[in-house]
Steps between C-alpha positions, in 0.01 A plus 500: 500500500521728199735392222672732253577355159571610150175388340358446156143580401428148379673299775341414836713586801392489863521861617410452865378240745394481861315259727166544320571608142724500195527793258560428131476769229364752749212267595470355849399132525346373822454139389724221372659563160685323220754716321744468213686781325214536248209329679311578816179364645321422821583156637203293613699315768340578835801451727799281576317231694253444216746496207440224247662396174207665319610839634817472288342378175483849348877527536540185291342690210724804558808269502754712687846354560466569872215563746558683826238396755461772763336333800351805671684637803709195584685231311309172479547213257194347334477124444676394179172384342375860511788609275490189280341669193800733481763240583365257236557766233852576619402841637726591790338598830653704781302542822556805720301748705307762302746780577800305369296388198419864411865605519623194311236544228617854428865398485430213261273713279771768481739226382253405226420161652183305418352505850155494658403572859202347677448732795276418794383799700272284711606226738 
């Protein structure tokens, strides 16, 4: 799905997404990503079934108010201990499928919210 937004040169928005990729700032990503309005990097998590608390440690240093966890093509909830590094710091976590996470991220960024998205492209 291609998204049309009023964008800023220094803010990350998700421009498009499909079953195998996400496009951010005209660049197509084929692997898992972590994104905030002003940060973007590859996410070393290998898939939903192998998620561990360590996969979320980088987000504890970014300290967003909210993390959107996009669980690939379908909604699945990880065990609470996987999200414990975020929860212990009072960082909110919302779990949704990747498509909903992409749309929600853009809406919250447009509102100026302090949000991060952890997006799994692989199951």
